[in-house]
mmCIF file of N, CA and C in Angstrom:
data_model
loop_
_atom_site.group_PDB
_atom_site.id
_atom_site.type_symbol
_atom_site.label_atom_id
_atom_site.label_comp_id
_atom_site.label_asym_id
_atom_site.label_seq_id
_atom_site.Cartn_x
_atom_site.Cartn_y
_atom_site.Cartn_z
ATOM 1 N N ALA A 173 -55.115 -30.509 -25.242
ATOM 2 C CA ALA A 173 -55.692 -30.470 -23.897
ATOM 3 C C ALA A 173 -57.149 -30.020 -23.991
ATOM 4 N N PRO A 174 -57.984 -30.558 -23.133
ATOM 5 C CA PRO A 174 -59.398 -30.176 -23.186
ATOM 6 C C PRO A 174 -59.614 -28.722 -22.784
ATOM 7 N N LYS A 175 -60.644 -28.104 -23.353
ATOM 8 C CA LYS A 175 -60.980 -26.722 -22.995
ATOM 9 C C LYS A 175 -61.689 -26.678 -21.648
ATOM 10 N N PHE A 176 -62.405 -27.743 -21.306
ATOM 11 C CA PHE A 176 -63.116 -27.824 -20.036
ATOM 12 C C PHE A 176 -62.684 -29.099 -19.341
ATOM 13 N N ARG A 177 -62.498 -29.021 -18.068
ATOM 14 C CA ARG A 177 -62.134 -30.211 -17.298
ATOM 15 C C ARG A 177 -62.728 -30.094 -15.906
ATOM 16 N N GLU A 178 -63.048 -31.219 -15.330
ATOM 17 C CA GLU A 178 -63.524 -31.273 -13.945
ATOM 18 C C GLU A 178 -62.323 -31.512 -13.049
ATOM 19 N N MET A 179 -62.387 -30.972 -11.844
ATOM 20 C CA MET A 179 -61.379 -31.315 -10.853
ATOM 21 C C MET A 179 -61.696 -32.717 -10.349
ATOM 22 N N GLU A 180 -60.689 -33.397 -9.882
ATOM 23 C CA GLU A 180 -60.894 -34.721 -9.289
ATOM 24 C C GLU A 180 -60.562 -34.654 -7.811
ATOM 25 N N PRO A 181 -61.400 -35.146 -6.936
ATOM 26 C CA PRO A 181 -62.756 -35.596 -7.215
ATOM 27 C C PRO A 181 -63.665 -34.400 -7.479
ATOM 28 N N HIS A 182 -64.830 -34.665 -8.071
ATOM 29 C CA HIS A 182 -65.781 -33.594 -8.348
ATOM 30 C C HIS A 182 -67.181 -34.018 -7.902
ATOM 31 N N GLY A 183 -68.131 -33.122 -8.107
ATOM 32 C CA GLY A 183 -69.498 -33.405 -7.665
ATOM 33 C C GLY A 183 -69.579 -33.390 -6.148
ATOM 34 N N VAL A 184 -70.324 -34.321 -5.592
ATOM 35 C CA VAL A 184 -70.492 -34.349 -4.130
ATOM 36 C C VAL A 184 -69.216 -34.760 -3.409
ATOM 37 N N GLU A 185 -68.256 -35.313 -4.126
ATOM 38 C CA GLU A 185 -66.979 -35.719 -3.526
ATOM 39 C C GLU A 185 -65.929 -34.603 -3.569
ATOM 40 N N ASN A 186 -66.245 -33.487 -4.212
ATOM 41 C CA ASN A 186 -65.295 -32.384 -4.373
ATOM 42 C C ASN A 186 -64.894 -31.809 -3.018
ATOM 43 N N TYR A 187 -63.714 -31.219 -2.961
ATOM 44 C CA TYR A 187 -63.248 -30.563 -1.743
ATOM 45 C C TYR A 187 -63.782 -29.140 -1.691
ATOM 46 N N CYS A 188 -64.175 -28.709 -0.518
ATOM 47 C CA CYS A 188 -64.593 -27.318 -0.329
ATOM 48 C C CYS A 188 -63.369 -26.425 -0.538
ATOM 49 N N CYS A 189 -63.590 -25.237 -1.065
ATOM 50 C CA CYS A 189 -62.486 -24.303 -1.288
ATOM 51 C C CYS A 189 -61.946 -23.758 0.031
ATOM 52 N N GLY A 190 -62.763 -23.831 1.073
ATOM 53 C CA GLY A 190 -62.364 -23.286 2.372
ATOM 54 C C GLY A 190 -63.081 -22.004 2.700
ATOM 55 N N GLY A 191 -63.844 -21.485 1.755
ATOM 56 C CA GLY A 191 -64.564 -20.240 1.980
ATOM 57 C C GLY A 191 -66.042 -20.457 2.234
ATOM 58 N N GLY A 192 -66.430 -21.698 2.455
ATOM 59 C CA GLY A 192 -67.833 -22.049 2.595
ATOM 60 C C GLY A 192 -68.567 -21.278 3.676
ATOM 61 N N SER A 193 -69.820 -21.024 3.411
ATOM 62 C CA SER A 193 -70.730 -20.342 4.344
ATOM 63 C C SER A 193 -70.224 -18.972 4.759
ATOM 64 N N GLY A 194 -69.542 -18.298 3.874
ATOM 65 C CA GLY A 194 -69.069 -16.950 4.176
ATOM 66 C C GLY A 194 -67.734 -16.904 4.888
ATOM 67 N N PHE A 195 -67.110 -18.046 5.107
ATOM 68 C CA PHE A 195 -65.824 -18.077 5.807
ATOM 69 C C PHE A 195 -64.761 -17.287 5.044
ATOM 70 N N ALA A 196 -64.909 -17.182 3.733
ATOM 71 C CA ALA A 196 -63.922 -16.468 2.912
ATOM 72 C C ALA A 196 -63.873 -14.980 3.204
ATOM 73 N N VAL A 197 -64.948 -14.419 3.732
ATOM 74 C CA VAL A 197 -64.958 -12.979 3.994
ATOM 75 C C VAL A 197 -64.618 -12.640 5.445
ATOM 76 N N MET A 198 -64.355 -13.654 6.251
ATOM 77 C CA MET A 198 -63.967 -13.413 7.643
ATOM 78 C C MET A 198 -62.468 -13.154 7.689
ATOM 79 N N THR A 199 -62.082 -11.997 8.199
ATOM 80 C CA THR A 199 -60.662 -11.647 8.208
ATOM 81 C C THR A 199 -60.035 -11.525 9.591
ATOM 82 N N PRO A 200 -60.805 -11.401 10.682
ATOM 83 C CA PRO A 200 -60.128 -11.239 11.964
ATOM 84 C C PRO A 200 -59.409 -12.514 12.408
ATOM 85 N N TYR A 201 -58.586 -12.340 13.405
ATOM 86 C CA TYR A 201 -57.822 -13.439 14.005
ATOM 87 C C TYR A 201 -56.959 -14.111 12.947
ATOM 88 N N ASN A 202 -56.962 -15.423 12.924
ATOM 89 C CA ASN A 202 -56.109 -16.133 11.971
ATOM 90 C C ASN A 202 -56.927 -16.874 10.916
ATOM 91 N N PHE A 203 -58.132 -16.377 10.605
ATOM 92 C CA PHE A 203 -58.974 -17.059 9.618
ATOM 93 C C PHE A 203 -58.270 -17.185 8.269
ATOM 94 N N LEU A 204 -57.617 -16.125 7.818
ATOM 95 C CA LEU A 204 -56.936 -16.185 6.523
ATOM 96 C C LEU A 204 -55.840 -17.245 6.543
ATOM 97 N N ASP A 205 -55.060 -17.296 7.626
ATOM 98 C CA ASP A 205 -54.015 -18.321 7.730
ATOM 99 C C ASP A 205 -54.612 -19.720 7.642
ATOM 100 N N TRP A 206 -55.710 -19.942 8.368
ATOM 101 C CA TRP A 206 -56.346 -21.257 8.350
ATOM 102 C C TRP A 206 -56.853 -21.579 6.954
ATOM 103 N N ARG A 207 -57.516 -20.612 6.321
ATOM 104 C CA ARG A 207 -58.078 -20.849 4.990
ATOM 105 C C ARG A 207 -56.989 -21.172 3.971
ATOM 106 N N ILE A 208 -55.867 -20.486 4.058
ATOM 107 C CA ILE A 208 -54.781 -20.704 3.094
ATOM 108 C C ILE A 208 -54.040 -22.008 3.374
ATOM 109 N N HIS A 209 -53.664 -22.235 4.616
ATOM 110 C CA HIS A 209 -52.783 -23.357 4.950
ATOM 111 C C HIS A 209 -53.488 -24.684 5.178
ATOM 112 N N ILE A 210 -54.759 -24.671 5.454
ATOM 113 C CA ILE A 210 -55.465 -25.929 5.701
ATOM 114 C C ILE A 210 -56.324 -26.282 4.484
ATOM 115 N N SER A 211 -57.478 -25.688 4.394
ATOM 116 C CA SER A 211 -58.383 -26.044 3.290
ATOM 117 C C SER A 211 -57.861 -25.545 1.944
ATOM 118 N N GLY A 212 -57.267 -24.378 1.920
ATOM 119 C CA GLY A 212 -56.783 -23.804 0.672
ATOM 120 C C GLY A 212 -55.659 -24.598 0.041
ATOM 121 N N ARG A 213 -54.806 -25.177 0.853
ATOM 122 C CA ARG A 213 -53.688 -25.961 0.329
ATOM 123 C C ARG A 213 -54.196 -27.175 -0.452
ATOM 124 N N LYS A 214 -55.224 -27.821 0.083
ATOM 125 C CA LYS A 214 -55.810 -28.983 -0.598
ATOM 126 C C LYS A 214 -56.486 -28.556 -1.906
ATOM 127 N N LYS A 215 -57.212 -27.447 -1.870
ATOM 128 C CA LYS A 215 -57.883 -26.959 -3.082
ATOM 129 C C LYS A 215 -56.851 -26.528 -4.121
ATOM 130 N N PHE A 216 -55.749 -25.904 -3.691
ATOM 131 C CA PHE A 216 -54.715 -25.485 -4.635
ATOM 132 C C PHE A 216 -54.088 -26.694 -5.322
ATOM 133 N N LYS A 217 -53.830 -27.747 -4.578
ATOM 134 C CA LYS A 217 -53.299 -28.976 -5.183
ATOM 135 C C LYS A 217 -54.288 -29.535 -6.198
ATOM 136 N N GLN A 218 -55.567 -29.497 -5.844
ATOM 137 C CA GLN A 218 -56.601 -29.981 -6.755
ATOM 138 C C GLN A 218 -56.624 -29.144 -8.043
ATOM 139 N N ILE A 219 -56.463 -27.837 -7.915
ATOM 140 C CA ILE A 219 -56.415 -26.956 -9.087
ATOM 141 C C ILE A 219 -55.196 -27.285 -9.950
ATOM 142 N N LEU A 220 -54.027 -27.419 -9.325
ATOM 143 C CA LEU A 220 -52.817 -27.756 -10.084
ATOM 144 C C LEU A 220 -52.966 -29.092 -10.797
ATOM 145 N N ASP A 221 -53.544 -30.084 -10.106
ATOM 146 C CA ASP A 221 -53.735 -31.403 -10.713
ATOM 147 C C ASP A 221 -54.682 -31.347 -11.913
ATOM 148 N N ALA A 222 -55.654 -30.445 -11.882
ATOM 149 C CA ALA A 222 -56.596 -30.323 -13.002
ATOM 150 C C ALA A 222 -55.887 -29.861 -14.275
ATOM 151 N N PHE A 223 -54.774 -29.155 -14.114
ATOM 152 C CA PHE A 223 -54.037 -28.634 -15.269
ATOM 153 C C PHE A 223 -52.727 -29.379 -15.507
ATOM 154 N N LYS A 224 -52.591 -30.590 -14.983
ATOM 155 C CA LYS A 224 -51.312 -31.293 -15.087
ATOM 156 C C LYS A 224 -50.933 -31.664 -16.518
ATOM 157 N N ASP A 225 -51.902 -31.659 -17.445
ATOM 158 C CA ASP A 225 -51.586 -31.961 -18.838
ATOM 159 C C ASP A 225 -51.228 -30.712 -19.649
ATOM 160 N N GLU A 226 -51.179 -29.569 -18.998
ATOM 161 C CA GLU A 226 -50.809 -28.298 -19.635
ATOM 162 C C GLU A 226 -49.375 -27.938 -19.229
ATOM 163 N N PRO A 227 -48.687 -27.118 -20.020
ATOM 164 C CA PRO A 227 -47.387 -26.612 -19.558
ATOM 165 C C PRO A 227 -47.568 -25.909 -18.209
ATOM 166 N N SER A 228 -46.644 -26.122 -17.298
ATOM 167 C CA SER A 228 -46.817 -25.621 -15.927
ATOM 168 C C SER A 228 -46.546 -24.131 -15.774
ATOM 169 N N GLY A 229 -45.933 -23.504 -16.751
ATOM 170 C CA GLY A 229 -45.586 -22.089 -16.637
ATOM 171 C C GLY A 229 -46.708 -21.167 -17.059
ATOM 172 N N PRO A 230 -46.440 -19.865 -16.998
ATOM 173 C CA PRO A 230 -47.471 -18.869 -17.304
ATOM 174 C C PRO A 230 -47.725 -18.654 -18.796
ATOM 175 N N GLU A 231 -46.977 -19.341 -19.660
ATOM 176 C CA GLU A 231 -47.141 -19.109 -21.098
ATOM 177 C C GLU A 231 -48.515 -19.550 -21.623
ATOM 178 N N VAL A 232 -49.165 -20.471 -20.936
ATOM 179 C CA VAL A 232 -50.516 -20.908 -21.314
ATOM 180 C C VAL A 232 -51.468 -20.501 -20.194
ATOM 181 N N PRO A 233 -52.377 -19.535 -20.447
ATOM 182 C CA PRO A 233 -53.310 -19.130 -19.392
ATOM 183 C C PRO A 233 -54.286 -20.253 -19.057
ATOM 184 N N LYS A 234 -54.549 -20.396 -17.761
ATOM 185 C CA LYS A 234 -55.473 -21.411 -17.271
ATOM 186 C C LYS A 234 -56.526 -20.696 -16.430
ATOM 187 N N TYR A 235 -57.773 -21.107 -16.554
ATOM 188 C CA TYR A 235 -58.880 -20.399 -15.910
ATOM 189 C C TYR A 235 -59.633 -21.330 -14.975
ATOM 190 N N VAL A 236 -59.803 -20.913 -13.727
ATOM 191 C CA VAL A 236 -60.598 -21.651 -12.751
ATOM 192 C C VAL A 236 -61.925 -20.924 -12.607
ATOM 193 N N CYS A 237 -63.005 -21.635 -12.863
ATOM 194 C CA CYS A 237 -64.345 -21.062 -12.738
ATOM 195 C C CYS A 237 -64.884 -21.406 -11.352
ATOM 196 N N ALA A 238 -65.068 -20.393 -10.535
ATOM 197 C CA ALA A 238 -65.591 -20.582 -9.180
ATOM 198 C C ALA A 238 -67.111 -20.430 -9.202
ATOM 199 N N PRO A 239 -67.826 -21.320 -8.525
ATOM 200 C CA PRO A 239 -69.280 -21.310 -8.605
ATOM 201 C C PRO A 239 -69.980 -20.216 -7.807
ATOM 202 N N CYS A 240 -69.335 -19.638 -6.835
ATOM 203 C CA CYS A 240 -70.018 -18.625 -6.018
ATOM 204 C C CYS A 240 -69.019 -17.554 -5.574
ATOM 205 N N SER A 241 -69.536 -16.465 -5.040
ATOM 206 C CA SER A 241 -68.649 -15.357 -4.659
ATOM 207 C C SER A 241 -67.737 -15.728 -3.494
ATOM 208 N N ASN A 242 -68.188 -16.572 -2.569
ATOM 209 C CA ASN A 242 -67.300 -17.016 -1.494
ATOM 210 C C ASN A 242 -66.144 -17.834 -2.056
ATOM 211 N N CYS A 243 -66.452 -18.717 -3.007
ATOM 212 C CA CYS A 243 -65.391 -19.503 -3.651
ATOM 213 C C CYS A 243 -64.424 -18.587 -4.403
ATOM 214 N N LYS A 244 -64.969 -17.586 -5.102
ATOM 215 C CA LYS A 244 -64.098 -16.658 -5.831
ATOM 216 C C LYS A 244 -63.149 -15.937 -4.879
ATOM 217 N N GLY A 245 -63.660 -15.497 -3.735
ATOM 218 C CA GLY A 245 -62.807 -14.817 -2.759
ATOM 219 C C GLY A 245 -61.725 -15.723 -2.215
ATOM 220 N N GLN A 246 -62.081 -16.950 -1.888
ATOM 221 C CA GLN A 246 -61.114 -17.903 -1.355
ATOM 222 C C GLN A 246 -60.095 -18.293 -2.420
ATOM 223 N N ILE A 247 -60.556 -18.585 -3.621
ATOM 224 C CA ILE A 247 -59.627 -18.974 -4.686
ATOM 225 C C ILE A 247 -58.709 -17.810 -5.042
ATOM 226 N N ARG A 248 -59.223 -16.591 -5.038
ATOM 227 C CA ARG A 248 -58.374 -15.403 -5.248
ATOM 228 C C ARG A 248 -57.249 -15.386 -4.216
ATOM 229 N N ASP A 249 -57.595 -15.578 -2.933
ATOM 230 C CA ASP A 249 -56.588 -15.550 -1.871
ATOM 231 C C ASP A 249 -55.579 -16.682 -2.017
ATOM 232 N N ILE A 250 -56.051 -17.870 -2.379
ATOM 233 C CA ILE A 250 -55.147 -19.015 -2.575
ATOM 234 C C ILE A 250 -54.170 -18.723 -3.713
ATOM 235 N N LEU A 251 -54.701 -18.295 -4.857
ATOM 236 C CA LEU A 251 -53.844 -18.043 -6.020
ATOM 237 C C LEU A 251 -52.861 -16.910 -5.755
ATOM 238 N N ASP A 252 -53.309 -15.867 -5.043
ATOM 239 C CA ASP A 252 -52.401 -14.769 -4.678
ATOM 240 C C ASP A 252 -51.302 -15.260 -3.746
ATOM 241 N N TYR A 253 -51.670 -16.034 -2.731
ATOM 242 C CA TYR A 253 -50.695 -16.513 -1.744
ATOM 243 C C TYR A 253 -49.598 -17.351 -2.411
ATOM 244 N N TYR A 254 -49.993 -18.254 -3.298
ATOM 245 C CA TYR A 254 -49.028 -19.148 -3.936
ATOM 246 C C TYR A 254 -48.407 -18.567 -5.213
ATOM 247 N N GLY A 255 -48.789 -17.352 -5.593
ATOM 248 C CA GLY A 255 -48.229 -16.734 -6.796
ATOM 249 C C GLY A 255 -48.587 -17.492 -8.063
ATOM 250 N N ALA A 256 -49.780 -18.050 -8.102
ATOM 251 C CA ALA A 256 -50.178 -18.935 -9.202
ATOM 252 C C ALA A 256 -50.269 -18.221 -10.544
ATOM 253 N N LYS A 257 -50.662 -16.962 -10.546
ATOM 254 C CA LYS A 257 -50.756 -16.230 -11.817
ATOM 255 C C LYS A 257 -49.365 -16.076 -12.434
ATOM 256 N N GLU A 258 -48.423 -15.630 -11.634
ATOM 257 C CA GLU A 258 -47.061 -15.393 -12.130
ATOM 258 C C GLU A 258 -46.332 -16.695 -12.452
ATOM 259 N N LYS A 259 -46.477 -17.707 -11.601
ATOM 260 C CA LYS A 259 -45.731 -18.953 -11.773
ATOM 261 C C LYS A 259 -46.379 -19.921 -12.753
ATOM 262 N N SER A 260 -47.716 -19.972 -12.751
ATOM 263 C CA SER A 260 -48.412 -21.006 -13.518
ATOM 264 C C SER A 260 -49.431 -20.484 -14.518
ATOM 265 N N GLY A 261 -49.681 -19.180 -14.538
ATOM 266 C CA GLY A 261 -50.670 -18.630 -15.462
ATOM 267 C C GLY A 261 -52.101 -18.994 -15.113
ATOM 268 N N ILE A 262 -52.380 -19.190 -13.818
ATOM 269 C CA ILE A 262 -53.725 -19.570 -13.384
ATOM 270 C C ILE A 262 -54.492 -18.325 -12.958
ATOM 271 N N TYR A 263 -55.653 -18.134 -13.586
ATOM 272 C CA TYR A 263 -56.555 -17.025 -13.292
ATOM 273 C C TYR A 263 -57.853 -17.600 -12.754
ATOM 274 N N TYR A 264 -58.682 -16.755 -12.176
ATOM 275 C CA TYR A 264 -59.958 -17.223 -11.645
ATOM 276 C C TYR A 264 -61.058 -16.251 -12.041
ATOM 277 N N GLY A 265 -62.260 -16.712 -11.947
ATOM 278 C CA GLY A 265 -63.440 -15.896 -12.194
ATOM 279 C C GLY A 265 -64.656 -16.752 -11.928
ATOM 280 N N GLY A 266 -65.795 -16.271 -12.349
ATOM 281 C CA GLY A 266 -67.029 -17.001 -12.102
ATOM 282 C C GLY A 266 -67.711 -17.439 -13.380
ATOM 283 N N LEU A 267 -68.816 -18.109 -13.206
ATOM 284 C CA LEU A 267 -69.593 -18.588 -14.334
ATOM 285 C C LEU A 267 -70.144 -17.430 -15.161
ATOM 286 N N VAL A 268 -70.517 -16.346 -14.491
ATOM 287 C CA VAL A 268 -71.048 -15.177 -15.207
ATOM 288 C C VAL A 268 -70.016 -14.643 -16.195
ATOM 289 N N GLU A 269 -68.768 -14.549 -15.773
ATOM 290 C CA GLU A 269 -67.720 -14.070 -16.669
ATOM 291 C C GLU A 269 -67.572 -14.976 -17.897
ATOM 292 N N LEU A 270 -67.674 -16.286 -17.688
ATOM 293 C CA LEU A 270 -67.576 -17.210 -18.822
ATOM 294 C C LEU A 270 -68.742 -17.048 -19.788
ATOM 295 N N VAL A 271 -69.943 -16.899 -19.250
ATOM 296 C CA VAL A 271 -71.120 -16.737 -20.104
ATOM 297 C C VAL A 271 -71.013 -15.446 -20.915
ATOM 298 N N VAL A 272 -70.657 -14.351 -20.255
ATOM 299 C CA VAL A 272 -70.523 -13.071 -20.962
ATOM 300 C C VAL A 272 -69.442 -13.170 -22.033
ATOM 301 N N ASN A 273 -68.341 -13.825 -21.717
ATOM 302 C CA ASN A 273 -67.239 -13.961 -22.669
ATOM 303 C C ASN A 273 -67.640 -14.790 -23.893
ATOM 304 N N ALA A 274 -68.607 -15.680 -23.725
ATOM 305 C CA ALA A 274 -69.031 -16.556 -24.814
ATOM 306 C C ALA A 274 -70.124 -15.941 -25.688
ATOM 307 N N MET A 275 -70.616 -14.773 -25.332
ATOM 308 C CA MET A 275 -71.686 -14.148 -26.113
ATOM 309 C C MET A 275 -71.193 -13.842 -27.525
ATOM 310 N N ALA A 276 -71.961 -14.230 -28.495
ATOM 311 C CA ALA A 276 -71.543 -14.130 -29.894
ATOM 312 C C ALA A 276 -71.366 -12.690 -30.369
ATOM 313 N N ASP A 277 -72.146 -11.765 -29.860
ATOM 314 C CA ASP A 277 -72.080 -10.384 -30.339
ATOM 315 C C ASP A 277 -71.014 -9.543 -29.645
ATOM 316 N N LEU A 278 -70.309 -10.111 -28.701
ATOM 317 C CA LEU A 278 -69.271 -9.377 -27.987
ATOM 318 C C LEU A 278 -68.051 -9.265 -28.903
ATOM 319 N N LYS A 279 -67.654 -8.047 -29.252
ATOM 320 C CA LYS A 279 -66.567 -7.852 -30.213
ATOM 321 C C LYS A 279 -65.200 -8.243 -29.652
ATOM 322 N N GLU A 280 -64.990 -8.013 -28.368
ATOM 323 C CA GLU A 280 -63.740 -8.392 -27.717
ATOM 324 C C GLU A 280 -64.074 -9.221 -26.492
ATOM 325 N N PRO A 281 -63.201 -10.129 -26.099
ATOM 326 C CA PRO A 281 -63.478 -10.941 -24.918
ATOM 327 C C PRO A 281 -63.667 -10.079 -23.666
ATOM 328 N N PHE A 282 -64.608 -10.461 -22.844
ATOM 329 C CA PHE A 282 -64.823 -9.797 -21.563
ATOM 330 C C PHE A 282 -63.651 -10.089 -20.631
ATOM 331 N N ILE A 283 -63.187 -11.327 -20.655
ATOM 332 C CA ILE A 283 -62.043 -11.718 -19.835
ATOM 333 C C ILE A 283 -60.795 -11.554 -20.685
ATOM 334 N N ASP A 284 -59.986 -10.599 -20.347
ATOM 335 C CA ASP A 284 -58.731 -10.362 -21.043
ATOM 336 C C ASP A 284 -57.615 -10.724 -20.074
ATOM 337 N N PHE A 285 -56.980 -11.891 -20.290
ATOM 338 C CA PHE A 285 -55.968 -12.365 -19.359
ATOM 339 C C PHE A 285 -54.840 -11.361 -19.165
ATOM 340 N N SER A 286 -54.528 -10.596 -20.186
ATOM 341 C CA SER A 286 -53.431 -9.636 -20.054
ATOM 342 C C SER A 286 -53.785 -8.490 -19.112
ATOM 343 N N MET A 287 -55.065 -8.260 -18.859
ATOM 344 C CA MET A 287 -55.492 -7.176 -17.971
ATOM 345 C C MET A 287 -55.669 -7.635 -16.527
ATOM 346 N N MET A 288 -55.536 -8.918 -16.267
ATOM 347 C CA MET A 288 -55.767 -9.438 -14.912
ATOM 348 C C MET A 288 -54.521 -9.338 -14.079
#
């Protein structure tokens, strides 16, 4: 399986995570319900489809790189709601975490899946 993969569709055709323009940090009323059940459901399916060539269980960790803090917040809520870490081994983080983890002089990985 590839180490890096794009979600389909991607680029300008990609689906918004549902947290766009700060919507991910709005908690009053039913914003969380809307984010999870409407936009989040589509993004979660897209995430699952990106890993369809991997074993579906938690034995193989899978990492979703979110491009911004709003996306990270929304993807965190989606993965928590659907139990993706426990059921599928799907974790999330940002580009900064990936860059730090790839630094050659780092003795241990910055992202330790067992600590998440």
